[in-house]
Tab-separated table of C-alpha atoms and ligand atoms in Angstrom:
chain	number	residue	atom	x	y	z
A	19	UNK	CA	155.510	-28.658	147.891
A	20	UNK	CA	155.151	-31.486	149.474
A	21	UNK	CA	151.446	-32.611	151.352
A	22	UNK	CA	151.169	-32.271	154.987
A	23	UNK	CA	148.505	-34.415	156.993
A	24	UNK	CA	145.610	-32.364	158.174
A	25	UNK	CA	147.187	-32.486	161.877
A	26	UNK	CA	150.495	-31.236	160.494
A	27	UNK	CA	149.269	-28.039	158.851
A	28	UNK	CA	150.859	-24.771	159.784
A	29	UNK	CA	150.309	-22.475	157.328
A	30	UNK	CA	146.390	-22.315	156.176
A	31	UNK	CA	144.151	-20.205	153.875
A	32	UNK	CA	141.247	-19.831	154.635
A	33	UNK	CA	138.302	-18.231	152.002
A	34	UNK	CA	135.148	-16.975	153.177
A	35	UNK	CA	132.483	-16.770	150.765
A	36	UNK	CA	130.245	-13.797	150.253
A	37	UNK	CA	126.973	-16.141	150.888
A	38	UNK	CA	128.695	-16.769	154.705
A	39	UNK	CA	129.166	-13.069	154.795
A	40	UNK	CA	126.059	-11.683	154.330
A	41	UNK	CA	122.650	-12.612	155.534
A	42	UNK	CA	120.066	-13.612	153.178
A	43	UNK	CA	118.037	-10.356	153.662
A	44	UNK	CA	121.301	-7.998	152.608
A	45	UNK	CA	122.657	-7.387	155.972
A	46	UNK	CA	126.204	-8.375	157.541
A	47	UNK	CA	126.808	-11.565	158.942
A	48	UNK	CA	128.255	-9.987	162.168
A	49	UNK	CA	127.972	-13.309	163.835
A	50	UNK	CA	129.785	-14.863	161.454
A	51	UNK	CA	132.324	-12.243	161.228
A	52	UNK	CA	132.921	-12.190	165.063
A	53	UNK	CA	133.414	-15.860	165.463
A	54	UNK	CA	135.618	-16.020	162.048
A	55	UNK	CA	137.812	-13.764	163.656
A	56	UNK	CA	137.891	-15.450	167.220
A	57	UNK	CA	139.124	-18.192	165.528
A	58	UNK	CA	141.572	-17.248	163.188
A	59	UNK	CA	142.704	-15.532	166.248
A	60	UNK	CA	143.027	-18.769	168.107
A	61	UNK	CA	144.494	-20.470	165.497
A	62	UNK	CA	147.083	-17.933	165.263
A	63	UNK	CA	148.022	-18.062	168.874
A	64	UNK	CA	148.159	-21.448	168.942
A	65	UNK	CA	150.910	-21.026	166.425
A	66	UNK	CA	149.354	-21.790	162.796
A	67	UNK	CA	150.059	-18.947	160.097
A	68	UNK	CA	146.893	-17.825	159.215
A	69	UNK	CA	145.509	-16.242	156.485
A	70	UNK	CA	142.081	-14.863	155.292
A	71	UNK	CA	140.808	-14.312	151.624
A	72	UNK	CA	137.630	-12.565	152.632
A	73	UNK	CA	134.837	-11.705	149.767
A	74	UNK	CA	131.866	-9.676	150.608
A	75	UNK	CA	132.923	-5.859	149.639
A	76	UNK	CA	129.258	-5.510	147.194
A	77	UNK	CA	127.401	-7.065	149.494
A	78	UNK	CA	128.532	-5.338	152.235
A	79	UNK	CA	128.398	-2.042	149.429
A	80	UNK	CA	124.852	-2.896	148.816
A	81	UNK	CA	123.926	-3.217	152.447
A	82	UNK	CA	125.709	0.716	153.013
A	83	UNK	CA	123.493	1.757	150.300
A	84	UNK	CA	120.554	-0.010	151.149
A	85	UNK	CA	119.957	-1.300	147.544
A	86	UNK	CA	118.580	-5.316	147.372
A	87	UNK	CA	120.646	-5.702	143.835
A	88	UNK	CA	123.858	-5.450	142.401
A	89	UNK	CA	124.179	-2.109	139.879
A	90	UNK	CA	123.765	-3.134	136.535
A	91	UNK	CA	126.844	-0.606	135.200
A	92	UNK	CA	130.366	-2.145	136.228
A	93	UNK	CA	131.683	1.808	136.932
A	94	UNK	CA	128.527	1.775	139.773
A	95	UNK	CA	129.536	-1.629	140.639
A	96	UNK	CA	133.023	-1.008	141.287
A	97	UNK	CA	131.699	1.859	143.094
A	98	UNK	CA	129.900	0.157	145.494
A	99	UNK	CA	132.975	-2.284	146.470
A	100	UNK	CA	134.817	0.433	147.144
A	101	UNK	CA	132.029	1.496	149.618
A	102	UNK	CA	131.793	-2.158	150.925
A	103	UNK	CA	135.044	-3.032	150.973
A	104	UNK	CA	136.603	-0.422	153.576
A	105	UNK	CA	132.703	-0.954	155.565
A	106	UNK	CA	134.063	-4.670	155.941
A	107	UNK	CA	137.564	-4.006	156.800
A	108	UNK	CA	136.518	-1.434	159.550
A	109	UNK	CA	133.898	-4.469	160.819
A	110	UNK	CA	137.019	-7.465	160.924
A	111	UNK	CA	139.619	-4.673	162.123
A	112	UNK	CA	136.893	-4.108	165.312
A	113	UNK	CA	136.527	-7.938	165.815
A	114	UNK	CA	139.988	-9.159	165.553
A	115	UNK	CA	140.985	-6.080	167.919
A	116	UNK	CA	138.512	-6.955	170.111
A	117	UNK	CA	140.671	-10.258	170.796
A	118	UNK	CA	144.125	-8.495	170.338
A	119	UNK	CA	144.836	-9.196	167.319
A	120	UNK	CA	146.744	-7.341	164.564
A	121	UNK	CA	144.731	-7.890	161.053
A	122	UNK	CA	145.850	-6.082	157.473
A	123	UNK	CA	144.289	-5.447	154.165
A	124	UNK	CA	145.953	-6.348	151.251
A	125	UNK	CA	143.664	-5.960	147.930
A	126	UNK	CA	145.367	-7.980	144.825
A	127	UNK	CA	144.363	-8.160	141.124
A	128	UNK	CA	145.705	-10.409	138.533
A	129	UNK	CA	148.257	-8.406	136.589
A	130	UNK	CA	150.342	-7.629	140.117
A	131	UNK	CA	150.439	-11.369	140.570
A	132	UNK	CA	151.418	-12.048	137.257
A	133	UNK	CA	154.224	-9.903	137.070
A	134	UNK	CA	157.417	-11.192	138.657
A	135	UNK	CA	158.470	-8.313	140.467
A	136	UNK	CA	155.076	-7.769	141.980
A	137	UNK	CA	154.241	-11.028	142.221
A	138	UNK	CA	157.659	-11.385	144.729
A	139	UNK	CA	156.348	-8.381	146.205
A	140	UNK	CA	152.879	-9.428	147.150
A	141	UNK	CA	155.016	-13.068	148.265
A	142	UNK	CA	157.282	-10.958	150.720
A	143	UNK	CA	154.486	-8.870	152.502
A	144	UNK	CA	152.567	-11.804	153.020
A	145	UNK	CA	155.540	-13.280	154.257
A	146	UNK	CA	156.542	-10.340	156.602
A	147	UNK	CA	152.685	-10.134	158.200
A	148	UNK	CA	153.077	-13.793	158.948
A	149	UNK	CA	155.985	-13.551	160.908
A	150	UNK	CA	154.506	-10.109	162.906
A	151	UNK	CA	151.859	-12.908	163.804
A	152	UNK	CA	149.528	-10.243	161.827
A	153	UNK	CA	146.606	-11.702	159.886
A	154	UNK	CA	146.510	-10.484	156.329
A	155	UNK	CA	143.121	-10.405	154.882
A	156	UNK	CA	142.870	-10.397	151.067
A	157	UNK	CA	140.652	-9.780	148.114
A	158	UNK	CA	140.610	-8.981	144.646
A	159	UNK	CA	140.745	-4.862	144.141
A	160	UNK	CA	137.300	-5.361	142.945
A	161	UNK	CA	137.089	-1.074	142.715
A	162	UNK	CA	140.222	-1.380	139.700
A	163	UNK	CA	139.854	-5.000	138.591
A	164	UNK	CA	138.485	-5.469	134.931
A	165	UNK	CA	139.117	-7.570	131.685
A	166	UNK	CA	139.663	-5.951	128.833
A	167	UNK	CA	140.962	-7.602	125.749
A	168	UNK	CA	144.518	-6.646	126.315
A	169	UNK	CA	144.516	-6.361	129.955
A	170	UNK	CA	143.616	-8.543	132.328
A	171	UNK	CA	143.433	-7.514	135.697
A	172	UNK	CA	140.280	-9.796	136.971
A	173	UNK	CA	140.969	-13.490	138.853
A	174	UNK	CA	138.082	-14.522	138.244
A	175	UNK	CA	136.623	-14.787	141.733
A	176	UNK	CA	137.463	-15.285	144.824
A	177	UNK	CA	137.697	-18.998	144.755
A	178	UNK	CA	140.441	-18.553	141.948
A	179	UNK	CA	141.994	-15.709	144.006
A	180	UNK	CA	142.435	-18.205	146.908
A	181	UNK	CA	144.043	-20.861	145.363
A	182	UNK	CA	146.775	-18.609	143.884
A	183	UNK	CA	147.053	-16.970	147.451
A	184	UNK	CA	147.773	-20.352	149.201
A	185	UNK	CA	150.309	-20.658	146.188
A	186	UNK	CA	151.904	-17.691	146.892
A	187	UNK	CA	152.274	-17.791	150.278
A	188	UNK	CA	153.021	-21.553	150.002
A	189	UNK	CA	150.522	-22.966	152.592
A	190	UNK	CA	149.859	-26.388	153.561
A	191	UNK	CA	146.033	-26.567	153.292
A	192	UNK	CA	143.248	-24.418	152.033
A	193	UNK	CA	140.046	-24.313	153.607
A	194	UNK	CA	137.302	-23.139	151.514
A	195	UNK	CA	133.945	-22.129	153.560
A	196	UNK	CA	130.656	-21.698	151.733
A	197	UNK	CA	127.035	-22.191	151.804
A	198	UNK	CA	126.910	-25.826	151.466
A	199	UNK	CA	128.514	-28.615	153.751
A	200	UNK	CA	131.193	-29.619	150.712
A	201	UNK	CA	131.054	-31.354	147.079
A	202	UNK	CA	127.729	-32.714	146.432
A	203	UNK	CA	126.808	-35.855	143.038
A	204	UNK	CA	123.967	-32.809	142.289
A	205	UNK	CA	122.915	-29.808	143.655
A	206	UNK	CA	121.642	-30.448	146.976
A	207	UNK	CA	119.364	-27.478	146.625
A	208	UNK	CA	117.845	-29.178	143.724
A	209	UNK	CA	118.345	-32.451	143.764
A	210	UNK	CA	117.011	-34.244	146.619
A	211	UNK	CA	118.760	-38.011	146.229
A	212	UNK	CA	122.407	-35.501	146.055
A	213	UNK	CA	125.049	-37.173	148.008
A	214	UNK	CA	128.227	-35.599	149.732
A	215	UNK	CA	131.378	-36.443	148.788
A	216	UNK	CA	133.739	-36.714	151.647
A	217	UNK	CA	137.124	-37.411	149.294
A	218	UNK	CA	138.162	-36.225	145.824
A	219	UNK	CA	141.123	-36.913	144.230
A	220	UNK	CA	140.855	-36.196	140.740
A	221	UNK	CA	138.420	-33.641	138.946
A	222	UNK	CA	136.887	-35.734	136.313
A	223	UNK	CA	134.393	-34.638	133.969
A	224	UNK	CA	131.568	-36.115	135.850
A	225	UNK	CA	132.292	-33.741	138.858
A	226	UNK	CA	132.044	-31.074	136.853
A	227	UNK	CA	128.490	-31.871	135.396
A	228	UNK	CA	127.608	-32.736	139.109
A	229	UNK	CA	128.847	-28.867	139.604
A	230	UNK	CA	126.455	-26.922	137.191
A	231	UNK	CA	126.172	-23.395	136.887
A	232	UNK	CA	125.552	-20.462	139.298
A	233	UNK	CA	125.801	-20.126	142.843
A	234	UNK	CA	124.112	-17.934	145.506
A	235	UNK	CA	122.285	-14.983	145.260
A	236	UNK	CA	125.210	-12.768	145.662
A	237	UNK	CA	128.008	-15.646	145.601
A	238	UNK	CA	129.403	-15.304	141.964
A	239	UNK	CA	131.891	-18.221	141.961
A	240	UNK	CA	129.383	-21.992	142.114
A	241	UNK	CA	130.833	-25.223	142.700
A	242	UNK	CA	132.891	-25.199	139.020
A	243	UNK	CA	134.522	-22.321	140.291
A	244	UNK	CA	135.335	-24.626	143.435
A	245	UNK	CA	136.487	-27.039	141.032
A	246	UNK	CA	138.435	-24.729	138.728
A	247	UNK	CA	140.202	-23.808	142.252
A	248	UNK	CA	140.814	-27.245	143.286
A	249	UNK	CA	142.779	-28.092	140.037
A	250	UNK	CA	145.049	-25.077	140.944
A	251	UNK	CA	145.471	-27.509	144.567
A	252	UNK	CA	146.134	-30.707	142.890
A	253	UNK	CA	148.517	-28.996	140.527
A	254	UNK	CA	150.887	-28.689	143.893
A	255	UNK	CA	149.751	-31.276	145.190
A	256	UNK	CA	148.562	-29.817	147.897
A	257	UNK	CA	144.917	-29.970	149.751
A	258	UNK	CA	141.331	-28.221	149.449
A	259	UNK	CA	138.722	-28.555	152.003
A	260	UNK	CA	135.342	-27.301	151.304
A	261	UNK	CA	133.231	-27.069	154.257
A	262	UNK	CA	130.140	-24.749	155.421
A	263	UNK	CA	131.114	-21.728	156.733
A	264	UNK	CA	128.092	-21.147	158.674
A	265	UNK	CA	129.826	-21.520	162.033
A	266	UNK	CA	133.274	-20.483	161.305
A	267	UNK	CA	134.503	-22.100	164.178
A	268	UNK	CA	134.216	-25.515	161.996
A	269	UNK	CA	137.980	-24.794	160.882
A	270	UNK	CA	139.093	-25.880	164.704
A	271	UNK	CA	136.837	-29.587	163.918
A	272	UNK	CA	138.253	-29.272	160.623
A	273	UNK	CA	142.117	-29.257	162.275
A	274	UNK	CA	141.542	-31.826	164.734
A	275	UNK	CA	141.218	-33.867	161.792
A	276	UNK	CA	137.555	-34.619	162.012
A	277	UNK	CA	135.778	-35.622	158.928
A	278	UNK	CA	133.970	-32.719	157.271
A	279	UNK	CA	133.111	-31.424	154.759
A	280	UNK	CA	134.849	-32.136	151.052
A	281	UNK	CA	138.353	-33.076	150.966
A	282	UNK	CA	140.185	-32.271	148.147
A	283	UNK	CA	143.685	-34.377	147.820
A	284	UNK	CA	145.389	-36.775	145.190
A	285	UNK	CA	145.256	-40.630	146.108
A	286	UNK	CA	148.809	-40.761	146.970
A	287	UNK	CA	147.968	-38.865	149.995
A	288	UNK	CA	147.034	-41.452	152.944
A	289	UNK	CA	145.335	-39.222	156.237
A	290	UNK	CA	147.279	-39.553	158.780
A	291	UNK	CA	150.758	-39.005	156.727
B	322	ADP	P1	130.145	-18.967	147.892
B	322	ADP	O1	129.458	-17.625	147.784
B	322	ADP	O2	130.316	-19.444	149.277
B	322	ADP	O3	131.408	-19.015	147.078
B	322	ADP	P2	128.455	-20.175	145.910
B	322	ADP	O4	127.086	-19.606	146.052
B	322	ADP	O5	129.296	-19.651	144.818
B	322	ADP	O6	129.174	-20.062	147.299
B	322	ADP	O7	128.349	-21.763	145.699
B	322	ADP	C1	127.610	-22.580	146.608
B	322	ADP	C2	126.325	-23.090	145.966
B	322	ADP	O8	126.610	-23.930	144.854
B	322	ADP	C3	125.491	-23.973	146.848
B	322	ADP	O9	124.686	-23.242	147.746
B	322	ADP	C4	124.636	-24.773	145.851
B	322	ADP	O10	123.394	-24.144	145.636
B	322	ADP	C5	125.403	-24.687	144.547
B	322	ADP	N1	125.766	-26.006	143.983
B	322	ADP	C6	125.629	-26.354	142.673
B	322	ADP	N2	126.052	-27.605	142.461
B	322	ADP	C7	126.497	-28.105	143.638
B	322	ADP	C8	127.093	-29.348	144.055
B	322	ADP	N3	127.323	-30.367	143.190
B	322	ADP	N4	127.452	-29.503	145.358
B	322	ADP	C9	127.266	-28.491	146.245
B	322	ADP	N5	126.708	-27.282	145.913
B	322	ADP	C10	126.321	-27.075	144.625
């Protein structure tokens, strides 16, 4: 594909994090939720293609249940994002309807991707919601996903799941939202002197030491999962933003063109091309 300038997007993904999700003391982000889908919804009436790769079906599992930690069993595990997922679809189907607007599940794992005929499947329904102006919201089938030797169903995360989504459905920018205003030298959280990088355009090995290991409390993907996501980008040469998803209404600054966040783009790419 060829890149778009941030002004000339029309078709976006956008990936919420579970950390932006779920409050730190287990319950739902409703706030969050609301305002992610008043803009999406605004977006999408203003004409963008929008669509949403949403995480949060343990957490939102674990807040059903009222247990503070994941299972330790995968069975109980996929178990509870069964429970959370269809909790969190029933909370975005009551928000987007509460501003007219059409939303749709559509739960993905790696070997329906990977298989042509599925794969052109999954392309096509995205395709058709688009044009019904309906805004699909996706995540792995976290209740059926699993790696086994010969049989790998998993993405990875949702960060991975995201990047091959804006592949699939061909979109002109990805805009990933977490816990943390973009790409930091360090770990912000850890490292005090950590300094935000407004621009990447190559992942080089020092990036990924600057990216460490895990993430959140109930965030599984971390900033090299970011990274592994953001190599999927630059391999179409297409465009990443990683931004804090606190206030989701950040992705209407984000479109304006303002500068926020991480952007994640090769050097040919010039803003305002
Ligand atoms: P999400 O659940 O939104 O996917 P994660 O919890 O997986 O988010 O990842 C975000 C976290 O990654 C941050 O809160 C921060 O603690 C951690 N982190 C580690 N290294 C970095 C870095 N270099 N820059 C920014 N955040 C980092």
């Amino acid at each position: 594909m060829s890149r778009t300038s941030i002004q000339s997007v029309k078709r976006l993904v956008v990936k919420v994090g579970t950390s932006s999700l779920i409050l730190p003391n287990g319950k739902i982000n409703l706030r969050a939720i609301d305002q992610m889908a008043f803009t999406l919804t605004t977006l999408n009436n203003q004409g963008y293609e929008v669509i949403l790769v949403s995480s949060g079906a343990i957490g939102a599992g674990l807040h059903q249940l009222g247990l503070d930690k994941r299972p330790t069993t995968i069975s109980r595990q996929q178990a509870v994002a069964a429970i959370g997922q269809s909790e969190l679809i029933k909370i975005y189907n009551q928000r987007f309807q509460y501003y007219n607007q059409t939303s749709a599940q559509v739960l993905l794992t790696r070997d329906v991707v990977d298989y042509p005929e599925s794969r052109k499947n999954v392309i096509n329904t995205i395709q058709e919601l688009l044009e019904m102006k309906v805004i699909p919201i996706i995540n792995e089938n976290d209740s059926v996903a699993v790696d086994e030797l010969d049989h790998l169903t998993k993405f990875g995360d949702n960060d991975q799941l995201s990047a091959i989504v804006a592949h699939l459905s061909d979109a002109d920018l990805l805009i990933m939202l977490s816990d943390i205003d973009g790409f930091y030298s360090a770990n912000p959280n850890t490292d005090k002197n950590a300094t935000l990088y407004h621009r990447i355009t190559d992942i080089t090995d020092s990036l990924e030491a600057a990216a460490g290991g895990e993430g959140s409390r109930f965030g599984t993907g971390g900033m090299s999962s970011k990274l592994k996501a953001a190599k999927r980008i630059f391999a179409r040469d297409s465009q990443m933003i990683l931004a804090n998803g606190e206030e989701p209404s950040i992705i209407f600054d984000i479109l304006e063109g303002q500068t926020i966040g991480t952007l994640f783009a090769s050097s040919t790419y010039t803003e305002g091309d």
